[in-house]
Amino acid sequence: CPNGVLTKEYDAAAQIMGGDWRMPTDGEFQELLDNTTNAWITNYNGTGVNGRKFTSKTDESKYIFIPASGFRSGSSLIGQGNYGYVWSSSLYADCPDFALNLRFCLNNIYASFNYYRYYGFAIRGVTNH
């Protein structure tokens, strides 16, 4: 793991999506938080899905929606509709069993290294194109 970032062979987005797709880095999570406004959305576009909408501060027509998909622990799905967890490719320097994740719910959003990488968090692929 050069510079504490997952290599392509261990990057779930790269393996599943192929091409130039990969998991975001800690810097890209920070860029998302710094350059967007975000709001909790209930029933996004009538889909019944809750989550966070991140809207560009410079162009309000550009946004991404990340569902509050909860996470898997064993065979249990925990927090669906109330919490979102998304992995980055950035590993915790002192213990690479942990990776940075973006977590959110109705009232807050933050990034931390609090969970082992084996937790079933969502993957949001990014590409440089």
PDB file of C-alpha atoms in Angstrom, residues 18-119:
ATOM      1  CA  GLY A  18     -12.952  -1.976 -13.833  1.00  0.00           C
ATOM      2  CA  GLY A  19     -11.302   0.585 -16.082  1.00  0.00           C
ATOM      3  CA  ASP A  20     -10.077   3.697 -14.264  1.00  0.00           C
ATOM      4  CA  TRP A  21     -12.644   3.416 -11.475  1.00  0.00           C
ATOM      5  CA  ARG A  22     -11.375   3.384  -7.885  1.00  0.00           C
ATOM      6  CA  MET A  23     -12.372   4.262  -4.343  1.00  0.00           C
ATOM      7  CA  PRO A  24     -11.917   7.921  -3.333  1.00  0.00           C
ATOM      8  CA  THR A  25      -8.944   9.042  -1.249  1.00  0.00           C
ATOM      9  CA  ASP A  26      -9.054  11.008   1.986  1.00  0.00           C
ATOM     10  CA  GLY A  27      -8.202  14.146  -0.004  1.00  0.00           C
ATOM     11  CA  GLU A  28     -11.170  13.570  -2.299  1.00  0.00           C
ATOM     12  CA  PHE A  29     -13.486  13.128   0.690  1.00  0.00           C
ATOM     13  CA  GLN A  30     -12.153  16.419   2.068  1.00  0.00           C
ATOM     14  CA  GLU A  31     -12.643  18.095  -1.323  1.00  0.00           C
ATOM     15  CA  LEU A  32     -16.252  16.856  -1.353  1.00  0.00           C
ATOM     16  CA  LEU A  33     -16.886  18.291   2.108  1.00  0.00           C
ATOM     17  CA  ASP A  34     -15.100  21.599   1.378  1.00  0.00           C
ATOM     18  CA  ASN A  35     -16.609  22.294  -2.049  1.00  0.00           C
ATOM     19  CA  THR A  36     -20.219  21.254  -1.597  1.00  0.00           C
ATOM     20  CA  THR A  37     -23.171  21.966   0.576  1.00  0.00           C
ATOM     21  CA  ASN A  38     -24.915  18.860   1.804  1.00  0.00           C
ATOM     22  CA  ALA A  39     -28.395  18.164   2.998  1.00  0.00           C
ATOM     23  CA  TRP A  40     -30.289  15.151   4.283  1.00  0.00           C
ATOM     24  CA  ILE A  41     -32.876  14.094   1.725  1.00  0.00           C
ATOM     25  CA  THR A  42     -35.875  11.947   2.601  1.00  0.00           C
ATOM     26  CA  ASN A  43     -37.431   9.924  -0.225  1.00  0.00           C
ATOM     27  CA  TYR A  44     -34.940  11.058  -2.896  1.00  0.00           C
ATOM     28  CA  ASN A  45     -36.867  11.759  -6.135  1.00  0.00           C
ATOM     29  CA  GLY A  46     -39.749   9.579  -4.956  1.00  0.00           C
ATOM     30  CA  THR A  47     -37.578   6.453  -4.671  1.00  0.00           C
ATOM     31  CA  GLY A  48     -38.191   5.885  -0.970  1.00  0.00           C
ATOM     32  CA  VAL A  49     -34.425   6.164  -0.388  1.00  0.00           C
ATOM     33  CA  ASN A  50     -32.985   8.530   2.249  1.00  0.00           C
ATOM     34  CA  GLY A  51     -29.455   9.915   2.118  1.00  0.00           C
ATOM     35  CA  ARG A  52     -27.271  12.974   1.603  1.00  0.00           C
ATOM     36  CA  LYS A  53     -27.175  15.200  -1.448  1.00  0.00           C
ATOM     37  CA  PHE A  54     -23.862  16.990  -2.018  1.00  0.00           C
ATOM     38  CA  THR A  55     -24.313  20.051  -4.245  1.00  0.00           C
ATOM     39  CA  SER A  56     -21.436  22.018  -5.793  1.00  0.00           C
ATOM     40  CA  LYS A  57     -20.927  25.445  -4.225  1.00  0.00           C
ATOM     41  CA  THR A  58     -20.064  26.887  -7.656  1.00  0.00           C
ATOM     42  CA  ASP A  59     -22.636  25.151  -9.885  1.00  0.00           C
ATOM     43  CA  GLU A  60     -25.874  24.030  -8.230  1.00  0.00           C
ATOM     44  CA  SER A  61     -26.737  21.856 -11.231  1.00  0.00           C
ATOM     45  CA  LYS A  62     -23.903  19.504 -10.221  1.00  0.00           C
ATOM     46  CA  TYR A  63     -24.489  17.145  -7.330  1.00  0.00           C
ATOM     47  CA  ILE A  64     -24.168  13.574  -6.122  1.00  0.00           C
ATOM     48  CA  PHE A  65     -26.551  11.676  -3.901  1.00  0.00           C
ATOM     49  CA  ILE A  66     -25.216   9.061  -1.499  1.00  0.00           C
ATOM     50  CA  PRO A  67     -27.884   6.774  -0.040  1.00  0.00           C
ATOM     51  CA  ALA A  68     -28.143   6.008   3.650  1.00  0.00           C
ATOM     52  CA  SER A  69     -27.558   2.350   2.907  1.00  0.00           C
ATOM     53  CA  GLY A  70     -26.465   1.363   6.407  1.00  0.00           C
ATOM     54  CA  PHE A  71     -23.863  -1.400   6.574  1.00  0.00           C
ATOM     55  CA  ARG A  72     -23.527  -5.163   6.710  1.00  0.00           C
ATOM     56  CA  SER A  73     -22.227  -6.975   9.748  1.00  0.00           C
ATOM     57  CA  GLY A  74     -22.290 -10.687   9.057  1.00  0.00           C
ATOM     58  CA  SER A  75     -25.730 -11.381   7.614  1.00  0.00           C
ATOM     59  CA  SER A  76     -27.346  -8.363   9.329  1.00  0.00           C
ATOM     60  CA  LEU A  77     -28.102  -5.066   7.584  1.00  0.00           C
ATOM     61  CA  ILE A  78     -27.813  -2.265  10.146  1.00  0.00           C
ATOM     62  CA  GLY A  79     -29.038   1.329   9.866  1.00  0.00           C
ATOM     63  CA  GLN A  80     -30.498   1.242   6.345  1.00  0.00           C
ATOM     64  CA  GLY A  81     -32.399   4.461   5.671  1.00  0.00           C
ATOM     65  CA  ASN A  82     -30.889   6.197   8.695  1.00  0.00           C
ATOM     66  CA  TYR A  83     -27.094   6.012   8.300  1.00  0.00           C
ATOM     67  CA  GLY A  84     -24.643   6.102   5.433  1.00  0.00           C
ATOM     68  CA  TYR A  85     -21.111   4.687   5.501  1.00  0.00           C
ATOM     69  CA  VAL A  86     -18.744   4.933   2.527  1.00  0.00           C
ATOM     70  CA  TRP A  87     -15.187   3.580   2.337  1.00  0.00           C
ATOM     71  CA  SER A  88     -12.186   5.491   1.037  1.00  0.00           C
ATOM     72  CA  SER A  89      -8.973   3.933  -0.204  1.00  0.00           C
ATOM     73  CA  SER A  90      -6.928   5.710   2.490  1.00  0.00           C
ATOM     74  CA  LEU A  91      -5.588   3.444   5.214  1.00  0.00           C
ATOM     75  CA  TYR A  92      -4.847   4.393   8.801  1.00  0.00           C
ATOM     76  CA  ALA A  93      -1.065   4.780   8.982  1.00  0.00           C
ATOM     77  CA  ASP A  94      -0.592   3.002  12.329  1.00  0.00           C
ATOM     78  CA  CYS A  95      -2.952   0.127  11.551  1.00  0.00           C
ATOM     79  CA  PRO A  96      -3.880  -0.660   7.927  1.00  0.00           C
ATOM     80  CA  ASP A  97      -6.751  -2.836   9.178  1.00  0.00           C
ATOM     81  CA  PHE A  98      -8.652   0.491   9.378  1.00  0.00           C
ATOM     82  CA  ALA A  99      -9.520   2.790   6.479  1.00  0.00           C
ATOM     83  CA  LEU A 100     -11.010   6.258   6.355  1.00  0.00           C
ATOM     84  CA  ASN A 101     -14.766   6.278   5.963  1.00  0.00           C
ATOM     85  CA  LEU A 102     -17.365   8.955   5.467  1.00  0.00           C
ATOM     86  CA  ARG A 103     -20.336   8.559   7.816  1.00  0.00           C
ATOM     87  CA  PHE A 104     -23.555  10.488   7.939  1.00  0.00           C
ATOM     88  CA  CYS A 105     -27.071  10.534   9.309  1.00  0.00           C
ATOM     89  CA  LEU A 106     -29.879  13.068   9.585  1.00  0.00           C
ATOM     90  CA  ASN A 107     -27.982  15.515  11.804  1.00  0.00           C
ATOM     91  CA  ASN A 108     -24.276  15.175  11.020  1.00  0.00           C
ATOM     92  CA  ILE A 109     -21.544  14.061   8.676  1.00  0.00           C
ATOM     93  CA  TYR A 110     -17.900  13.283   9.371  1.00  0.00           C
ATOM     94  CA  ALA A 111     -14.928  11.251   8.251  1.00  0.00           C
ATOM     95  CA  SER A 112     -12.984   8.951  10.569  1.00  0.00           C
ATOM     96  CA  PHE A 113     -10.823   5.829  10.841  1.00  0.00           C
ATOM     97  CA  ASN A 114     -13.103   4.184  13.446  1.00  0.00           C
ATOM     98  CA  TYR A 115     -13.956   0.905  11.684  1.00  0.00           C
ATOM     99  CA  TYR A 116     -12.174  -2.210  10.510  1.00  0.00           C
ATOM    100  CA  ARG A 117     -12.035  -2.615   6.746  1.00  0.00           C
ATOM    101  CA  TYR A 118     -14.034  -5.845   6.864  1.00  0.00           C
ATOM    102  CA  TYR A 119     -17.252  -3.988   7.757  1.00  0.00           C
TER     103      TYR A 119
END
